[in-house]
Coordinates of C-alpha atoms and ligand atoms in Angstrom, one line a residue:
M389 CA 210.0 79.9 20.8
P390 CA 211.3 81.3 24.1
T391 CA 213.0 84.7 23.8
A392 CA 216.7 84.4 23.7
N393 CA 218.7 85.9 26.6
P394 CA 221.2 88.6 25.6
K395 CA 223.7 86.9 28.0
D396 CA 223.5 83.7 26.0
I397 CA 224.0 85.5 22.7
F398 CA 227.0 87.3 24.1
K399 CA 228.4 83.9 25.0
R400 CA 227.7 82.7 21.4
L401 CA 229.4 85.8 20.1
E402 CA 232.4 85.1 22.1
E403 CA 232.6 81.5 20.9
H404 CA 232.2 82.7 17.4
A405 CA 235.0 85.3 17.9
Q406 CA 237.3 82.5 19.1
A407 CA 236.4 80.5 16.0
I408 CA 237.4 83.3 13.6
H409 CA 240.3 84.5 15.8
S410 CA 243.0 83.6 13.3
T411 CA 241.0 84.8 10.2
K412 CA 242.3 88.0 8.8
I413 CA 240.0 90.7 7.4
T414 CA 242.0 90.4 4.1
D415 CA 241.1 86.6 4.1
L416 CA 237.4 87.6 4.3
F417 CA 237.8 89.9 1.3
A418 CA 239.7 87.3 -0.6
A419 CA 237.1 84.7 0.0
D420 CA 234.1 86.8 -1.0
P421 CA 234.3 89.3 -4.0
S422 CA 230.9 90.6 -2.9
R423 CA 232.0 91.5 0.6
F424 CA 231.6 95.2 0.1
D425 CA 228.0 94.7 -1.1
K426 CA 227.2 92.5 1.9
F427 CA 228.6 94.7 4.5
S428 CA 227.7 98.2 3.4
R429 CA 224.4 100.0 3.5
S430 CA 223.0 103.3 2.2
A431 CA 220.2 105.7 3.1
D432 CA 219.8 108.1 0.2
D433 CA 223.3 109.4 -0.5
L434 CA 224.7 108.3 2.9
L435 CA 226.9 105.3 2.5
Y436 CA 228.0 103.2 5.5
D437 CA 230.8 100.7 4.7
F438 CA 231.6 98.3 7.6
S439 CA 233.2 95.6 5.4
K440 CA 236.7 96.4 6.6
N441 CA 236.0 94.9 10.0
K442 CA 236.6 91.4 11.3
L443 CA 233.0 90.1 11.0
T444 CA 231.2 87.6 8.9
E445 CA 227.6 86.9 8.0
E446 CA 227.4 84.8 11.1
T447 CA 228.7 87.6 13.2
L448 CA 226.0 89.9 11.8
E449 CA 223.3 87.4 12.3
L450 CA 224.3 87.0 16.0
L451 CA 224.5 90.7 16.5
L452 CA 221.0 91.2 15.0
E453 CA 219.8 88.4 17.3
L454 CA 221.4 90.3 20.2
A455 CA 219.5 93.4 19.3
R456 CA 216.2 91.4 19.1
A457 CA 216.9 89.7 22.5
A458 CA 217.6 93.1 24.1
N459 CA 214.3 94.4 22.7
V460 CA 216.1 97.4 21.1
E461 CA 213.3 98.0 18.6
A462 CA 210.6 98.1 21.3
K463 CA 212.9 100.4 23.4
R464 CA 213.3 102.7 20.4
D465 CA 209.5 102.9 19.9
A466 CA 209.1 103.7 23.6
M467 CA 211.5 106.6 23.2
F468 CA 209.7 108.0 20.1
A469 CA 206.4 107.5 21.9
G470 CA 207.4 109.8 24.8
E471 CA 207.7 107.1 27.5
H472 CA 209.8 108.1 30.5
I473 CA 212.9 106.1 29.4
N474 CA 215.1 108.4 31.5
T475 CA 214.2 106.6 34.6
T476 CA 216.4 108.2 37.2
E477 CA 215.0 111.6 36.3
D478 CA 211.6 110.3 35.4
R479 CA 211.6 112.1 32.0
A480 CA 210.7 111.4 28.4
V481 CA 213.6 111.6 25.9
L482 CA 212.2 113.5 22.9
H483 CA 214.9 115.4 21.1
T484 CA 213.3 113.7 18.0
A485 CA 210.2 115.8 18.5
L486 CA 212.2 119.0 18.1
R487 CA 212.8 118.0 14.4
N488 CA 209.5 116.4 13.7
Q489 CA 208.6 117.9 10.4
S490 CA 205.7 115.6 9.9
E491 CA 202.1 116.6 10.8
N492 CA 202.0 113.9 13.5
P493 CA 201.5 114.9 17.1
V494 CA 204.1 113.9 19.7
L495 CA 202.6 113.2 23.1
V496 CA 204.4 113.7 26.4
D497 CA 202.2 112.6 29.4
G498 CA 199.1 112.9 27.1
K499 CA 199.9 116.4 25.8
D500 CA 200.9 117.1 22.2
V501 CA 204.2 119.1 22.5
M502 CA 204.4 120.1 18.8
P503 CA 202.5 123.4 19.1
D504 CA 204.9 124.6 21.8
I505 CA 207.9 123.4 19.8
N506 CA 206.7 125.2 16.7
E507 CA 205.9 128.4 18.6
V508 CA 209.5 128.6 19.9
L509 CA 210.8 127.9 16.4
V510 CA 208.7 130.8 15.0
N511 CA 209.9 133.1 17.8
M512 CA 213.5 132.0 17.2
G513 CA 213.1 132.7 13.5
D514 CA 211.7 136.2 14.1
F515 CA 214.5 137.0 16.5
A516 CA 217.2 135.5 14.2
E517 CA 215.9 137.4 11.2
G518 CA 215.7 140.6 13.3
I519 CA 219.3 140.3 14.2
R520 CA 220.5 139.3 10.7
S521 CA 218.6 142.1 8.9
G522 CA 219.5 144.8 11.5
E523 CA 215.8 145.4 12.4
L524 CA 216.7 144.5 16.0
T525 CA 219.4 146.9 16.8
S526 CA 221.8 147.4 19.6
H527 CA 221.2 150.0 22.3
S528 CA 222.9 152.7 20.2
G529 CA 220.7 151.8 17.2
E530 CA 223.4 149.9 15.3
K531 CA 223.3 146.6 13.5
F532 CA 224.8 143.8 15.6
T533 CA 228.1 142.6 14.0
D534 CA 228.9 139.9 16.6
V535 CA 227.1 137.4 18.7
V536 CA 228.7 135.7 21.7
N537 CA 227.1 132.5 22.9
I538 CA 227.9 131.8 26.6
G539 CA 227.2 128.2 27.6
I540 CA 229.0 125.0 28.3
G541 CA 228.7 121.2 27.5
G542 CA 225.5 120.7 25.5
S543 CA 224.8 124.4 25.6
D544 CA 228.1 125.0 23.7
L545 CA 229.4 122.0 21.8
G546 CA 226.5 121.6 19.4
P547 CA 226.3 125.3 18.4
V548 CA 230.1 125.5 18.1
M549 CA 230.5 122.3 16.1
T550 CA 227.6 123.1 13.7
T551 CA 228.6 126.7 13.2
L552 CA 232.1 125.5 12.0
A553 CA 230.6 122.7 10.0
L554 CA 228.2 125.0 8.1
A555 CA 230.7 127.8 7.4
P556 CA 229.7 128.0 3.7
Y557 CA 226.1 128.8 4.7
H558 CA 227.1 131.4 7.3
D559 CA 225.8 134.8 6.1
G560 CA 224.8 136.3 9.5
P561 CA 226.9 138.2 12.0
N562 CA 230.1 136.8 13.4
L563 CA 229.7 134.1 16.0
H564 CA 231.9 133.5 19.1
Y565 CA 231.6 130.9 21.8
V566 CA 232.7 131.3 25.4
S567 CA 232.4 128.2 27.6
N568 CA 235.4 127.9 30.0
V569 CA 235.3 129.5 33.4
D570 CA 239.0 130.3 32.8
G571 CA 238.8 134.1 32.5
A572 CA 241.2 133.8 29.6
H573 CA 238.3 132.6 27.4
I574 CA 236.0 135.5 27.9
A575 CA 238.9 138.0 28.1
D576 CA 240.4 136.9 24.7
T577 CA 236.9 136.9 23.1
L578 CA 235.9 140.3 24.4
A579 CA 239.2 141.9 23.5
K580 CA 238.3 141.6 19.8
L581 CA 234.8 142.9 20.1
N582 CA 233.0 146.2 20.0
P583 CA 230.5 146.3 22.9
A584 CA 228.2 148.7 21.0
T585 CA 227.5 146.0 18.3
T586 CA 227.8 142.8 20.4
L587 CA 224.9 140.6 21.4
F588 CA 225.2 137.9 24.1
I589 CA 223.1 134.7 24.2
I590 CA 223.2 133.1 27.6
A591 CA 222.5 129.4 27.0
S592 CA 221.9 127.1 29.9
K593 CA 219.3 124.4 30.3
T594 CA 219.3 124.8 34.1
F595 CA 220.5 128.4 34.3
T596 CA 222.6 127.4 37.3
T597 CA 225.8 126.1 35.8
I598 CA 228.5 128.0 37.5
E599 CA 230.8 128.5 34.5
T600 CA 228.0 130.0 32.4
M601 CA 226.6 132.2 35.2
T602 CA 230.1 133.5 35.9
N603 CA 230.8 134.3 32.3
A604 CA 227.3 135.8 31.9
A605 CA 227.9 138.1 34.9
T606 CA 231.3 139.3 33.4
A607 CA 229.6 139.9 30.0
R608 CA 226.8 141.9 31.7
K609 CA 229.4 144.1 33.5
W610 CA 231.3 144.7 30.3
I611 CA 228.2 145.9 28.5
A612 CA 227.1 148.0 31.5
K613 CA 230.6 149.5 31.7
H614 CA 230.9 150.4 28.0
C615 CA 227.3 151.1 27.0
G616 CA 225.6 151.9 30.3
E617 CA 223.3 149.8 32.5
E618 CA 220.3 150.7 30.4
A619 CA 221.9 148.9 27.4
V620 CA 221.8 145.5 29.0
G621 CA 218.2 144.7 27.8
A622 CA 219.1 145.2 24.1
H623 CA 222.4 143.2 24.3
F624 CA 221.2 140.0 26.0
A625 CA 219.0 137.1 25.1
A626 CA 218.8 133.7 26.8
V627 CA 218.0 130.1 26.1
S628 CA 216.9 127.9 29.0
T629 CA 214.3 125.6 30.5
A630 CA 214.4 127.6 33.7
L631 CA 212.4 130.7 32.7
D632 CA 212.1 132.0 36.3
K633 CA 215.8 132.0 36.8
V634 CA 216.3 133.8 33.5
A635 CA 213.9 136.5 34.6
A636 CA 215.8 137.0 37.8
F637 CA 219.0 137.6 35.7
G638 CA 217.1 140.5 34.1
I639 CA 216.6 139.3 30.5
S640 CA 213.1 140.4 29.2
E641 CA 210.6 137.7 28.4
E642 CA 210.5 138.3 24.6
R643 CA 214.2 137.5 24.5
V644 CA 214.0 134.2 26.2
F645 CA 213.7 131.0 24.2
G646 CA 212.6 128.0 26.1
F647 CA 212.9 124.3 25.8
W648 CA 211.8 121.4 28.0
D649 CA 213.2 118.9 30.5
W650 CA 212.7 116.1 28.1
V651 CA 215.6 117.5 26.0
G652 CA 218.9 116.3 27.3
G653 CA 221.7 118.9 27.2
R654 CA 223.8 116.9 24.8
Y655 CA 220.8 116.4 22.5
S656 CA 219.7 120.0 22.6
I657 CA 221.2 121.5 19.4
W658 CA 217.8 120.9 17.8
S659 CA 216.1 123.2 20.4
A660 CA 216.5 126.9 21.1
I661 CA 220.1 126.0 22.0
G662 CA 220.5 126.1 18.2
L663 CA 219.7 129.8 18.1
P664 CA 223.3 131.0 17.4
L665 CA 223.4 128.5 14.5
M666 CA 220.1 129.9 13.2
I667 CA 221.4 133.4 13.5
A668 CA 224.5 132.4 11.5
I669 CA 222.8 130.4 8.7
G670 CA 219.2 131.7 8.8
P671 CA 215.9 130.0 9.6
D672 CA 215.5 128.3 6.3
A673 CA 218.9 126.5 6.4
F674 CA 218.3 125.7 10.1
S675 CA 215.0 124.1 9.0
D676 CA 217.0 122.0 6.5
F677 CA 219.3 120.9 9.3
L678 CA 216.2 119.8 11.4
G679 CA 214.9 118.1 8.2
G680 CA 218.0 116.0 7.8
A681 CA 217.8 114.8 11.4
H682 CA 214.1 114.0 10.9
A683 CA 214.9 112.0 7.7
M684 CA 217.4 110.0 9.8
D685 CA 214.8 109.5 12.5
N686 CA 212.4 108.1 9.9
H687 CA 215.2 105.7 8.7
F688 CA 216.0 104.6 12.2
R689 CA 212.3 104.0 13.0
T690 CA 211.3 102.2 9.9
A691 CA 214.2 100.6 8.1
P692 CA 214.6 96.8 8.9
I693 CA 217.3 96.5 11.5
E694 CA 219.6 94.6 9.1
D695 CA 219.5 97.7 6.8
N696 CA 219.3 100.3 9.5
I697 CA 222.5 102.4 9.6
P698 CA 222.4 103.6 13.3
F699 CA 221.5 100.0 14.3
L700 CA 224.4 98.6 12.4
M701 CA 226.8 101.3 13.7
G702 CA 225.7 100.4 17.3
L703 CA 226.0 96.6 16.7
V704 CA 229.5 97.0 15.2
G705 CA 230.3 99.1 18.2
V706 CA 229.1 96.4 20.6
W707 CA 231.1 93.8 18.7
H708 CA 234.2 95.8 19.0
R709 CA 233.7 96.9 22.6
N710 CA 232.3 93.8 24.3
V711 CA 233.4 90.9 22.2
L712 CA 236.8 92.0 20.7
G713 CA 237.6 94.1 23.8
Y714 CA 238.6 97.4 22.0
D715 CA 238.6 100.2 24.6
T716 CA 238.4 103.2 22.3
R717 CA 237.1 104.3 19.0
A718 CA 238.6 107.1 16.8
V719 CA 236.4 109.4 14.9
L720 CA 238.3 110.7 11.9
P721 CA 236.5 113.2 9.8
Y722 CA 238.3 113.9 6.5
D723 CA 236.4 117.2 6.6
Q724 CA 238.1 120.1 8.2
R725 CA 234.7 121.7 8.9
L726 CA 233.9 118.8 11.2
S727 CA 236.9 119.6 13.3
R728 CA 234.8 119.8 16.5
F729 CA 232.7 116.7 15.6
P730 CA 234.9 114.4 17.7
A731 CA 234.6 116.7 20.7
Y732 CA 230.9 116.9 20.2
L733 CA 230.7 113.1 20.0
Q734 CA 232.7 112.8 23.2
Q735 CA 230.0 114.4 25.1
L736 CA 227.2 112.7 23.2
D737 CA 228.7 109.2 23.6
M738 CA 230.7 109.3 26.8
E739 CA 228.2 111.3 28.9
S740 CA 225.4 109.1 27.6
N741 CA 227.0 105.6 27.8
G742 CA 229.8 106.1 30.4
K743 CA 227.8 104.1 33.0
S744 CA 228.4 101.0 35.0
V745 CA 225.0 100.3 36.6
T746 CA 222.0 99.0 34.6
K747 CA 218.6 100.5 34.7
D748 CA 217.7 97.8 37.2
G749 CA 220.3 99.1 39.6
T750 CA 222.6 96.1 39.2
A751 CA 226.2 96.3 38.1
V752 CA 226.7 95.9 34.4
E753 CA 228.2 92.5 33.4
T754 CA 229.8 93.8 30.1
E755 CA 231.9 96.8 29.3
T756 CA 229.9 99.9 28.3
G757 CA 230.8 103.1 26.4
P758 CA 234.2 103.2 24.8
I759 CA 236.6 106.2 25.0
V760 CA 235.8 108.3 21.9
W761 CA 238.4 110.6 20.5
G762 CA 239.7 111.9 17.2
E763 CA 240.8 114.8 15.0
P764 CA 240.3 115.6 11.4
G765 CA 242.3 113.9 8.7
T766 CA 244.7 114.5 7.2
N767 CA 246.2 116.3 10.2
G768 CA 245.9 113.3 12.5
Q769 CA 248.0 111.2 10.0
H770 CA 250.9 113.4 11.0
A771 CA 250.3 113.1 14.7
F772 CA 248.7 110.0 16.3
Y773 CA 248.1 107.6 13.3
Q774 CA 251.5 106.0 14.0
L775 CA 250.1 104.4 17.1
I776 CA 246.9 103.3 15.2
H777 CA 249.1 101.5 12.6
Q778 CA 251.9 100.1 14.6
G779 CA 251.0 100.5 18.3
T780 CA 249.9 97.6 20.6
S781 CA 246.3 98.7 21.0
I782 CA 243.7 98.0 18.3
I783 CA 241.6 101.1 17.7
P784 CA 238.6 100.9 15.4
C785 CA 238.7 104.0 13.1
E786 CA 235.6 105.7 11.9
F787 CA 236.3 107.7 8.7
L788 CA 233.8 110.3 7.5
V789 CA 234.2 112.1 4.2
A790 CA 232.1 114.1 1.7
A791 CA 232.1 112.9 -2.0
N792 CA 232.0 116.6 -3.0
S793 CA 233.5 119.6 -1.4
H794 CA 232.2 123.2 -1.4
E795 CA 235.4 124.4 -3.0
D796 CA 234.7 123.8 -6.7
D797 CA 237.9 125.6 -7.7
L798 CA 240.0 123.4 -5.4
Q799 CA 239.3 119.9 -6.8
N800 CA 242.9 119.0 -6.5
H801 CA 242.7 119.4 -2.7
H802 CA 239.6 117.3 -2.5
N803 CA 241.0 114.5 -4.7
L804 CA 244.0 114.4 -2.3
L805 CA 241.7 114.4 0.7
L806 CA 239.7 111.5 -0.7
A807 CA 242.8 109.6 -1.7
N808 CA 244.3 109.9 1.8
C809 CA 241.1 108.8 3.5
L810 CA 240.8 105.7 1.4
A811 CA 244.5 105.1 1.7
Q812 CA 244.3 105.0 5.5
S813 CA 241.5 102.5 5.6
E814 CA 243.3 100.4 3.0
A815 CA 246.6 100.6 5.0
L816 CA 244.9 99.6 8.2
L817 CA 243.3 96.6 6.4
R818 CA 246.3 95.3 4.5
G819 CA 249.3 96.4 6.5
R820 CA 252.7 95.6 5.0
S821 CA 254.2 92.1 5.6
L822 CA 257.8 91.3 6.6
E823 CA 258.4 89.7 3.2
E824 CA 257.3 92.9 1.4
V825 CA 259.6 95.0 3.5
E826 CA 262.6 92.6 3.1
D827 CA 262.1 92.5 -0.7
K828 CA 262.2 96.2 -0.8
F829 CA 265.3 96.4 1.3
R830 CA 267.0 93.8 -0.9
K831 CA 266.1 95.7 -4.0
D832 CA 267.7 98.8 -2.4
G833 CA 270.9 96.8 -1.8
K834 CA 270.8 96.5 2.0
S835 CA 272.8 93.8 3.6
E836 CA 271.1 90.8 5.2
E837 CA 272.3 91.9 8.6
E838 CA 270.8 95.4 8.2
I839 CA 267.6 93.8 6.9
A840 CA 267.2 91.6 9.9
K841 CA 267.4 94.6 12.2
L842 CA 265.4 97.1 10.2
A843 CA 262.7 95.1 8.5
P844 CA 260.6 94.2 11.6
Q845 CA 260.4 97.8 12.5
K846 CA 258.9 98.7 9.1
V847 CA 256.2 96.0 9.2
F848 CA 252.5 97.1 9.5
P849 CA 250.5 94.3 11.0
G850 CA 247.3 95.4 9.2
N851 CA 244.1 93.6 10.0
R852 CA 243.0 96.7 11.9
P853 CA 239.3 97.6 11.7
S854 CA 237.7 100.7 10.2
T855 CA 234.3 101.9 8.9
T856 CA 233.7 104.7 6.4
L857 CA 230.7 107.0 6.2
I858 CA 230.5 108.9 2.9
Y859 CA 227.9 111.7 2.2
D860 CA 227.5 113.8 -0.8
R861 CA 228.3 117.2 0.6
L862 CA 228.4 118.7 4.1
D863 CA 225.2 120.8 3.9
P864 CA 222.7 121.5 6.7
F865 CA 220.5 118.5 5.8
T866 CA 223.4 116.1 5.8
L867 CA 224.9 117.5 9.0
G868 CA 221.5 116.9 10.6
R869 CA 221.5 113.3 9.4
L870 CA 225.0 112.6 10.6
I871 CA 224.4 113.9 14.1
A872 CA 221.1 112.0 14.3
S873 CA 222.7 108.8 13.2
Y874 CA 225.3 109.0 16.0
E875 CA 222.6 109.9 18.5
H876 CA 220.7 106.7 17.5
R877 CA 223.9 104.6 17.6
V878 CA 224.4 105.7 21.2
F879 CA 220.8 104.7 21.8
V880 CA 221.2 101.3 20.3
E881 CA 224.4 100.6 22.4
G882 CA 222.8 101.9 25.6
A883 CA 219.7 99.7 25.0
I884 CA 221.8 96.6 24.5
W885 CA 223.7 97.4 27.7
N886 CA 220.4 98.2 29.5
I887 CA 221.8 101.4 30.9
N888 CA 220.2 104.9 31.1
S889 CA 221.9 106.9 28.3
Y890 CA 220.1 110.1 29.3
D891 CA 221.3 111.0 32.8
Q892 CA 224.8 112.1 33.9
W893 CA 225.2 111.8 37.6
G894 CA 228.9 111.2 37.2
V895 CA 229.5 114.9 36.6
E896 CA 228.0 116.0 39.9
L897 CA 230.7 115.1 42.4
G898 CA 233.3 117.3 40.9
K899 CA 230.9 120.2 40.9
E900 CA 230.1 119.7 44.5
L901 CA 233.7 119.5 45.5
A902 CA 234.6 122.6 43.5
T903 CA 231.9 124.5 45.5
Q904 CA 233.5 123.2 48.7
L905 CA 237.0 124.0 47.6
L906 CA 236.3 127.6 46.5
P907 CA 236.6 129.2 50.0
M908 CA 239.8 127.2 50.5
V909 CA 241.3 128.5 47.3
E910 CA 240.2 132.0 48.3
G911 CA 241.9 131.4 51.6
S912 CA 238.8 132.1 53.8
Q913 CA 238.5 128.5 55.0
S914 CA 240.8 125.9 56.4
A915 CA 241.5 122.8 54.3
A916 CA 242.3 120.6 57.4
N917 CA 239.7 118.0 56.4
K918 CA 241.2 117.4 53.0
D919 CA 243.7 114.7 51.9
S920 CA 247.4 115.6 52.1
S921 CA 247.7 116.1 48.4
T922 CA 244.9 118.6 48.2
Q923 CA 246.3 120.3 51.2
G924 CA 249.8 120.4 49.7
L925 CA 248.4 121.8 46.4
L926 CA 246.4 124.5 48.2
K927 CA 249.4 125.5 50.3
Y928 CA 251.6 125.8 47.2
L929 CA 248.9 127.9 45.5
K930 CA 248.5 130.1 48.5
K931 CA 252.2 130.9 48.5
A932 CA 252.5 131.3 44.7
R933 CA 249.5 133.7 44.7
N934 CA 250.7 135.6 47.7
L935 CA 247.5 135.1 49.6
Ligands
F6P1131 O1 228.0 119.0 33.7 C1 227.3 118.4 32.7 C2 226.1 119.1 32.1 O2 225.1 119.0 33.0 C3 225.8 118.7 30.7 O3 225.1 117.5 30.7 C4 225.2 119.9 30.2 O4 225.2 119.8 28.8 C5 226.1 121.0 30.7 O5 226.4 120.5 32.0 C6 225.5 122.3 30.7 O6 224.4 122.4 31.5 P1 223.4 123.7 31.4 O7 222.9 123.8 30.0 O8 222.3 123.4 32.3 O9 224.2 124.9 31.7

């Protein structure tokens, strides 16, 4: 049988979407009492429920056909096998090797990378334990009380997000994160700290990122000023792939933890970029975190695609984005400790799949990555959920929640959290009809005139899509699984769109222009070649800053 063409399957998906256009998700539930069983999957304690979406068995069949036609499984295997799937940078994509806890080698260009990975892990473990125990002291011989990670993007978001997520396991020194070049960030952070007991980790894959280099230089001055130039060595460590540039900064070799060009910044939490997390929770818990991701890698590699959670997450995403035309997706963790998870996913998803040219260099013919956004529940309920329920845009919602909390003595809180999470997905599904609202008003004794005016405003249309991911408890292993499932979902979507999910050329232009604009902001260069808006803004700033 000739291989189907993804374009033809997209066409069939569109026809199918037309055919079920007037079907409501509630109709699908009413017609099939086993709908939840048909449209939910589990991997150990992780449950993925996608039944509250407008899709049928035929939809799923077509989506699976699409994945086959786009060769997603073969592409997945090529990634795990170390092929150079990042074609614009001619690099392998092997963050999965960083958490490979099997005995199997991983080859990049014929070389097994596992011995180097394991060596860095051992060095990180020794350093982390040294800082945690107080064996590695500050210049004045004191135990470090605070660690400041200086990095941005992938060198910041992963460590920040995971440190917050794993607060119950945090038994090391206090952790702080400085990313923004806005001097307020480092100033506010340093204001709370004692230089004599503060360690800095400079985290930058390239060791050229201007924000990180600027903050690092400020931190270095702060230590030199308060503790003396000779203290710098004891108070700094670095994480980078550019070991020569780190040496030039003056950080000694035994305090530099490397990684490799086949680790993308937004996929680097599993590498030495995870050092602050390891210092916070200890090497054993960090190993559990890697183990969780490895377990998800195994699931993604081996589970049949119809039972494969990241595959299904990706296919539901494609259905929403390409066929039903939804522009955004909201990530809504009912888990306060995942408060930075939406921000983390913004980089993971939008920097990976915010592309409009295929790997062949031609313009894409479908939409690609959606806008990802979100906040933890229940807070979001009291802010933007209004628009999700009654606004004119349809926003697929992705709920995440733990069956069990860490707060054994606060079960009443957790019961409420769970009830709210389930209530929101139920409300999105069912809505509230005009008849229901009118009945209620009549019971309350409102006049027919009032009812005609008020009732339509209280209608919830319902029929709004959501998925729910439930895990047992937010521990290091589970966090590893969660992140890895989203990484693989991004992979599945990118593979279907035939884009390179592993480069990020779109961030370069702004960086180049900022470098050009700096002397104009400083007032040392004319802005005559700039557009009139930029010139006007510069003129205003010059005056406001008395330059
Ligand atoms: O500007 C985007 C980016 O290149 C991200 O991809 C990366 O995570 C971030 O900057 C930081 O880069 P680096 O780790 O090299 O400092």
